[in-house]
């Protein structure tokens, strides 16, 4: 009886901590960013037209689609471990976003999600969630490599022979990297065999975790990768529409190329959500200025448009879902009975 009371007390305390930290970090981003005032001042200058409102509404409507694709992907993966309803998967993804707001490199995505499960082994669930994250990461890298190959000829003089040789080498490296990563991803089961061979006698203790990677047939992984590819196109389209809404007049192919570079750089830079908005803004400004300055198209107004689009995208795709996720933290069970029946 005493242990049950302790579990309930700890669960309540951790839930309250998550709620307070999530709200604090979002508040900090919105009201203490140095450049946020400039963005607020810029907003009335571009928000008067009907096209601005239409773009904004469309971007907002794409947010549920973006999250739904992630929910479907996670449900598909986690069903191998524990059958969950679509509603439970929705709560898992949203609470994961909330927890990730104050943890490095979105680690909270894994932790927040697994605590909605009733009976499943949580470490196995984390490994399953990581598989989905790897699919999304692979998508970002593949689009990023393609963006580099498109960007290179526009940035370097291709009439110079050495630049042609360097570009040919870059294409070869990109193809090898992409092929190796896709093959490794589609053969996740191989990692179970590798772990078995290198762990020796200790394999019995980690067998149930190592076997997670063998649960998924390549066809399953192709489906997960397909969902990740579509999701990438959705949030990239959101970014592009916001750029156009804030008067960054750039074609769709050029916009997607630059967005691909921004997301690729963002995967390389380690951040926590507290600093992520600032990093996103800095990376976006750097990439767009690098491309537009030689063309004579970079101005302070364009820079403000890029910063505004980046900020609003963060608000729509991360801050708002994180706030929704706060309402579901009451259902998280951090401590449960050994038989898995809850508190």
Short mmCIF file of C-alpha atoms in Angstrom, two decimals:
data_model
loop_
_atom_site.label_atom_id
_atom_site.label_comp_id
_atom_site.label_asym_id
_atom_site.label_seq_id
_atom_site.Cartn_x
_atom_site.Cartn_y
_atom_site.Cartn_z
CA UNK A 1 0.00 0.00 0.00
CA UNK A 2 2.83 2.37 0.90
CA UNK A 3 4.60 1.62 -2.39
CA UNK A 4 1.40 2.34 -4.32
CA UNK A 5 1.11 5.77 -2.66
CA UNK A 6 4.75 6.51 -3.42
CA UNK A 7 4.29 5.57 -7.07
CA UNK A 8 1.27 7.86 -7.35
CA UNK A 9 3.13 10.71 -5.64
CA UNK A 10 6.17 10.37 -7.91
CA UNK A 11 3.96 10.18 -11.00
CA UNK A 12 2.16 13.38 -10.01
CA UNK A 13 5.42 15.22 -9.25
CA UNK A 14 7.02 14.24 -12.57
CA UNK A 15 3.87 15.19 -14.50
CA UNK A 16 3.83 18.61 -12.84
CA UNK A 17 7.55 19.06 -13.58
CA UNK A 18 7.00 18.27 -17.28
CA UNK A 19 4.08 20.69 -17.50
CA UNK A 20 5.97 23.53 -15.80
CA UNK A 21 9.17 23.04 -17.78
CA UNK A 22 7.35 22.80 -21.12
CA UNK A 23 5.35 25.97 -20.47
CA UNK A 24 8.43 27.80 -19.16
CA UNK A 25 10.60 26.98 -22.19
CA UNK A 26 7.90 27.95 -24.68
CA UNK A 27 7.30 31.19 -22.77
CA UNK A 28 11.04 31.86 -22.73
CA UNK A 29 11.30 31.38 -26.50
CA UNK A 30 8.35 33.64 -27.24
CA UNK A 31 9.03 36.53 -24.89
CA UNK A 32 12.79 36.60 -24.34
CA UNK A 33 14.23 36.10 -27.81
CA UNK A 34 16.13 39.22 -28.84
CA UNK A 35 14.90 39.21 -32.44
CA UNK A 36 11.27 38.39 -31.68
CA UNK A 37 10.28 42.05 -31.39
CA UNK A 38 11.57 42.75 -34.91
CA UNK A 39 9.49 39.83 -36.24
CA UNK A 40 6.37 41.13 -34.46
CA UNK A 41 6.95 44.58 -35.95
CA UNK A 42 7.38 43.04 -39.41
CA UNK A 43 4.20 40.95 -39.20
CA UNK A 44 1.71 43.83 -39.81
CA UNK A 45 3.66 44.89 -42.90
CA UNK A 46 2.91 41.64 -44.73
CA UNK A 47 -0.30 40.37 -43.12
CA UNK A 48 -2.76 42.64 -44.89
CA UNK A 49 -3.21 40.66 -48.11
CA UNK A 50 -5.66 37.81 -48.70
CA UNK A 51 -2.87 35.62 -50.07
CA UNK A 52 -1.01 35.93 -46.75
CA UNK A 53 -4.05 34.73 -44.80
CA UNK A 54 -4.66 31.87 -47.25
CA UNK A 55 -1.04 30.70 -47.02
CA UNK A 56 -1.14 30.90 -43.24
CA UNK A 57 -4.39 28.91 -43.06
CA UNK A 58 -3.01 26.26 -45.42
CA UNK A 59 0.18 25.95 -43.36
CA UNK A 60 -1.92 25.58 -40.19
CA UNK A 61 -4.07 22.91 -41.84
CA UNK A 62 -0.96 20.98 -42.85
CA UNK A 63 0.14 20.74 -39.19
CA UNK A 64 -2.42 18.00 -38.33
CA UNK A 65 -1.36 16.10 -41.46
CA UNK A 66 2.29 16.39 -40.40
CA UNK A 67 1.50 15.03 -36.94
CA UNK A 68 -0.87 12.36 -38.27
CA UNK A 69 1.85 10.92 -40.48
CA UNK A 70 4.13 10.66 -37.43
CA UNK A 71 1.33 9.12 -35.35
CA UNK A 72 0.56 6.50 -38.02
CA UNK A 73 4.26 5.71 -38.37
CA UNK A 74 4.79 5.24 -34.63
CA UNK A 75 1.60 3.18 -34.23
CA UNK A 76 2.66 0.91 -37.09
CA UNK A 77 6.02 0.31 -35.42
CA UNK A 78 4.87 0.00 -31.80
CA UNK A 79 2.03 -2.42 -32.65
CA UNK A 80 4.69 -5.14 -32.92
CA UNK A 81 5.29 -4.66 -29.20
CA UNK A 82 1.90 -3.56 -27.85
CA UNK A 83 -1.31 -2.87 -29.72
CA UNK A 84 -2.30 0.75 -29.22
CA UNK A 85 -5.28 2.76 -30.44
CA UNK A 86 -4.86 5.72 -32.75
CA UNK A 87 -5.89 7.96 -29.82
CA UNK A 88 -3.20 6.47 -27.58
CA UNK A 89 -0.62 6.93 -30.34
CA UNK A 90 -1.74 10.55 -30.69
CA UNK A 91 -1.27 11.15 -26.96
CA UNK A 92 2.14 9.47 -27.15
CA UNK A 93 3.43 11.64 -30.00
CA UNK A 94 2.12 14.90 -28.51
CA UNK A 95 3.46 14.19 -25.02
CA UNK A 96 6.76 13.22 -26.63
CA UNK A 97 6.94 16.69 -28.21
CA UNK A 98 6.19 18.29 -24.83
CA UNK A 99 8.93 16.35 -23.05
CA UNK A 100 11.39 17.03 -25.87
CA UNK A 101 11.06 20.78 -25.35
CA UNK A 102 13.56 20.73 -22.49
CA UNK A 103 15.71 17.70 -23.33
CA UNK A 104 18.75 17.56 -25.67
CA UNK A 105 18.38 16.39 -29.27
CA UNK A 106 14.71 15.48 -28.87
CA UNK A 107 15.44 12.61 -26.46
CA UNK A 108 12.11 13.46 -24.88
CA UNK A 109 10.34 12.17 -27.99
CA UNK A 110 11.37 8.65 -27.02
CA UNK A 111 10.70 9.00 -23.30
CA UNK A 112 7.39 10.81 -23.53
CA UNK A 113 5.95 8.27 -25.93
CA UNK A 114 6.84 5.05 -24.12
CA UNK A 115 5.20 6.14 -20.86
CA UNK A 116 1.72 5.88 -22.40
CA UNK A 117 2.22 2.14 -22.90
CA UNK A 118 0.48 -0.10 -20.38
CA UNK A 119 2.45 -3.36 -20.37
CA UNK A 120 5.26 -3.19 -22.92
CA UNK A 121 8.92 -3.19 -21.92
CA UNK A 122 9.89 0.46 -22.06
CA UNK A 123 13.44 -0.01 -23.26
CA UNK A 124 12.16 -2.13 -26.13
CA UNK A 125 9.66 0.63 -26.88
CA UNK A 126 12.47 3.21 -26.94
CA UNK A 127 14.36 1.07 -29.46
CA UNK A 128 11.24 0.77 -31.62
CA UNK A 129 10.78 4.56 -31.49
CA UNK A 130 14.41 5.05 -32.48
CA UNK A 131 13.81 3.00 -35.63
CA UNK A 132 11.15 5.52 -36.66
CA UNK A 133 13.49 8.41 -35.87
CA UNK A 134 16.23 6.83 -37.97
CA UNK A 135 13.81 6.64 -40.91
CA UNK A 136 13.09 10.37 -40.54
CA UNK A 137 16.80 11.13 -40.17
CA UNK A 138 17.58 9.08 -43.27
CA UNK A 139 14.97 11.05 -45.19
CA UNK A 140 16.52 14.34 -44.09
CA UNK A 141 19.99 13.19 -45.10
CA UNK A 142 18.82 11.91 -48.51
CA UNK A 143 17.03 15.16 -49.32
CA UNK A 144 20.01 17.08 -47.95
CA UNK A 145 22.47 15.24 -50.20
CA UNK A 146 20.25 15.93 -53.19
CA UNK A 147 20.11 19.60 -52.17
CA UNK A 148 23.92 19.74 -52.03
CA UNK A 149 24.21 18.27 -55.53
CA UNK A 150 21.76 20.87 -56.87
CA UNK A 151 23.36 23.73 -54.92
CA UNK A 152 26.97 23.05 -55.93
CA UNK A 153 26.73 24.00 -59.66
CA UNK A 154 24.94 27.25 -58.79
CA UNK A 155 27.61 28.26 -56.29
CA UNK A 156 30.79 27.23 -58.12
CA UNK A 157 31.95 28.09 -61.63
CA UNK A 158 31.40 24.85 -63.56
CA UNK A 159 33.45 26.08 -66.52
CA UNK A 160 36.58 25.38 -64.46
CA UNK A 161 37.78 21.81 -64.90
CA UNK A 162 38.75 21.22 -61.26
CA UNK A 163 35.24 22.19 -60.14
CA UNK A 164 33.80 19.63 -62.58
CA UNK A 165 36.09 16.94 -61.15
CA UNK A 166 35.16 17.91 -57.60
CA UNK A 167 31.49 17.82 -58.49
CA UNK A 168 31.84 14.38 -60.08
CA UNK A 169 33.54 13.14 -56.91
CA UNK A 170 30.80 14.69 -54.81
CA UNK A 171 28.12 12.92 -56.86
CA UNK A 172 29.94 9.60 -56.44
CA UNK A 173 30.32 10.09 -52.66
CA UNK A 174 26.65 11.08 -52.33
CA UNK A 175 25.50 8.01 -54.27
CA UNK A 176 27.67 5.66 -52.22
CA UNK A 177 26.55 7.24 -48.93
CA UNK A 178 22.87 7.16 -49.89
CA UNK A 179 23.04 3.55 -51.09
CA UNK A 180 24.92 2.39 -47.98
CA UNK A 181 22.50 4.14 -45.60
CA UNK A 182 19.39 2.82 -47.35
CA UNK A 183 20.78 -0.75 -47.46
CA UNK A 184 21.74 -0.59 -43.77
CA UNK A 185 18.29 0.72 -42.88
CA UNK A 186 16.44 -1.95 -44.88
CA UNK A 187 18.51 -4.68 -43.23
CA UNK A 188 17.94 -3.72 -39.60
CA UNK A 189 17.64 -7.40 -38.68
CA UNK A 190 21.35 -7.74 -39.41
CA UNK A 191 22.09 -5.64 -36.32
CA UNK A 192 20.50 -8.30 -34.12
CA UNK A 193 23.01 -10.83 -35.47
CA UNK A 194 25.90 -8.40 -34.99
CA UNK A 195 24.91 -7.73 -31.37
CA UNK A 196 24.63 -11.48 -30.75
CA UNK A 197 28.14 -12.10 -32.08
CA UNK A 198 29.89 -9.29 -30.21
CA UNK A 199 28.08 -9.66 -26.88
CA UNK A 200 29.20 -13.25 -26.26
CA UNK A 201 27.93 -14.74 -23.01
CA UNK A 202 26.17 -11.54 -22.06
CA UNK A 203 23.75 -11.95 -24.97
CA UNK A 204 21.16 -13.71 -22.79
CA UNK A 205 20.73 -10.54 -20.72
CA UNK A 206 20.17 -8.29 -23.73
CA UNK A 207 18.53 -10.78 -26.12
CA UNK A 208 15.03 -9.32 -25.85
CA UNK A 209 16.39 -5.88 -26.72
CA UNK A 210 18.66 -7.03 -29.52
CA UNK A 211 15.78 -8.93 -31.12
CA UNK A 212 13.76 -5.73 -31.59
CA UNK A 213 15.69 -5.01 -34.78
CA UNK A 214 14.67 -8.35 -36.29
CA UNK A 215 10.92 -7.75 -35.87
CA UNK A 216 10.65 -5.63 -38.99
CA UNK A 217 10.67 -7.03 -42.51
CA UNK A 218 12.22 -4.81 -45.20
CA UNK A 219 8.68 -4.22 -46.52
CA UNK A 220 7.73 -2.79 -43.10
CA UNK A 221 10.75 -0.53 -43.15
CA UNK A 222 9.92 0.65 -46.67
CA UNK A 223 6.45 1.69 -45.43
CA UNK A 224 7.99 3.60 -42.52
CA UNK A 225 10.49 5.29 -44.84
CA UNK A 226 7.65 6.18 -47.23
CA UNK A 227 5.71 7.86 -44.41
CA UNK A 228 8.87 9.73 -43.43
CA UNK A 229 9.42 10.92 -47.00
CA UNK A 230 5.86 12.22 -47.27
CA UNK A 231 6.11 13.90 -43.86
CA UNK A 232 9.34 15.62 -44.94
CA UNK A 233 7.58 16.99 -48.03
CA UNK A 234 4.71 18.26 -45.86
CA UNK A 235 6.79 20.26 -43.38
CA UNK A 236 9.08 21.47 -46.17
CA UNK A 237 6.01 22.74 -48.04
CA UNK A 238 4.92 24.51 -44.85
CA UNK A 239 8.31 26.23 -44.66
CA UNK A 240 8.17 27.26 -48.33
CA UNK A 241 4.62 28.66 -48.04
CA UNK A 242 5.65 30.72 -45.00
CA UNK A 243 8.66 32.06 -46.88
CA UNK A 244 6.39 33.22 -49.69
CA UNK A 245 3.90 34.62 -47.18
CA UNK A 246 6.68 36.75 -45.66
CA UNK A 247 7.69 38.04 -49.11
CA UNK A 248 10.75 35.86 -49.68
CA UNK A 249 10.20 35.58 -53.42
CA UNK A 250 11.93 32.38 -54.39
CA UNK A 251 10.88 29.59 -56.76
CA UNK A 252 9.68 26.25 -55.38
CA UNK A 253 12.71 24.25 -56.66
CA UNK A 254 15.17 26.79 -55.22
CA UNK A 255 13.19 27.01 -52.00
CA UNK A 256 13.15 23.22 -51.52
CA UNK A 257 16.88 23.05 -52.25
CA UNK A 258 17.67 25.65 -49.57
CA UNK A 259 15.21 24.11 -47.12
CA UNK A 260 16.90 20.74 -47.67
CA UNK A 261 20.26 22.30 -46.75
CA UNK A 262 18.77 23.96 -43.65
CA UNK A 263 17.31 20.69 -42.36
CA UNK A 264 20.52 18.80 -43.13
CA UNK A 265 22.57 21.29 -41.11
CA UNK A 266 20.01 21.17 -38.31
CA UNK A 267 20.49 17.40 -37.99
CA UNK A 268 24.24 17.91 -37.58
CA UNK A 269 24.05 20.64 -34.92
CA UNK A 270 23.21 19.29 -31.44
CA UNK A 271 20.57 21.41 -29.70
CA UNK A 272 17.88 21.41 -27.07
CA UNK A 273 14.53 22.99 -27.79
CA UNK A 274 15.50 25.93 -25.57
CA UNK A 275 18.12 26.97 -28.11
CA UNK A 276 16.67 25.26 -31.18
CA UNK A 277 14.61 28.20 -32.40
CA UNK A 278 17.67 30.45 -32.32
CA UNK A 279 19.78 27.83 -34.09
CA UNK A 280 17.11 27.26 -36.72
CA UNK A 281 16.94 30.98 -37.39
CA UNK A 282 20.72 31.33 -37.64
CA UNK A 283 21.09 28.33 -39.96
CA UNK A 284 18.22 29.48 -42.18
CA UNK A 285 19.64 33.01 -42.45
CA UNK A 286 23.12 31.67 -43.26
CA UNK A 287 21.94 29.28 -45.99
CA UNK A 288 19.55 31.72 -47.67
CA UNK A 289 22.06 34.58 -47.53
CA UNK A 290 24.77 32.32 -48.99
CA UNK A 291 22.59 31.60 -52.01
CA UNK A 292 20.78 34.91 -52.51
CA UNK A 293 23.63 37.37 -51.88
CA UNK A 294 25.60 36.55 -55.09
CA UNK A 295 22.34 36.95 -57.03
CA UNK A 296 21.84 40.43 -55.54
CA UNK A 297 18.55 39.33 -53.93
CA UNK A 298 19.54 39.41 -50.26
CA UNK A 299 18.24 42.38 -48.27
CA UNK A 300 17.44 43.07 -44.62
CA UNK A 301 13.74 42.67 -45.46
CA UNK A 302 14.36 39.24 -47.00
CA UNK A 303 16.37 38.26 -43.92
CA UNK A 304 13.48 39.34 -41.72
CA UNK A 305 11.13 37.28 -43.89
CA UNK A 306 13.32 34.17 -43.49
CA UNK A 307 13.53 34.67 -39.72
CA UNK A 308 9.76 35.20 -39.49
CA UNK A 309 8.98 32.07 -41.52
CA UNK A 310 11.36 30.02 -39.37
CA UNK A 311 9.83 31.29 -36.14
CA UNK A 312 6.22 30.77 -37.22
CA UNK A 313 6.99 27.26 -38.45
CA UNK A 314 8.48 26.45 -35.03
CA UNK A 315 5.36 27.80 -33.33
CA UNK A 316 2.98 25.80 -35.54
CA UNK A 317 4.85 22.49 -35.71
CA UNK A 318 6.48 22.33 -32.27
CA UNK A 319 5.22 24.87 -29.74
CA UNK A 320 1.51 24.38 -30.42
CA UNK A 321 1.65 20.52 -30.41
CA UNK A 322 3.79 20.72 -27.24
CA UNK A 323 1.08 22.77 -25.53
CA UNK A 324 -1.51 20.19 -26.61
CA UNK A 325 0.76 17.46 -25.28
CA UNK A 326 0.80 19.11 -21.86
CA UNK A 327 -2.89 18.23 -21.48
CA UNK A 328 -2.07 14.55 -21.91
CA UNK A 329 0.74 14.35 -19.39
CA UNK A 330 -1.76 13.32 -16.71
CA UNK A 331 -1.96 9.92 -18.44
CA UNK A 332 1.79 9.27 -18.32
CA UNK A 333 2.77 6.46 -15.95
CA UNK A 334 6.40 6.73 -14.96
CA UNK A 335 6.13 4.12 -12.22
CA UNK A 336 3.87 1.11 -12.47
CA UNK A 337 3.45 -2.30 -10.89
CA UNK A 338 5.74 -5.06 -12.06
CA UNK A 339 2.79 -6.86 -13.60
CA UNK A 340 2.20 -3.83 -15.84
CA UNK A 341 -1.32 -3.08 -14.61
CA UNK A 342 -0.60 0.57 -13.87
CA UNK A 343 -0.33 2.50 -10.63
#
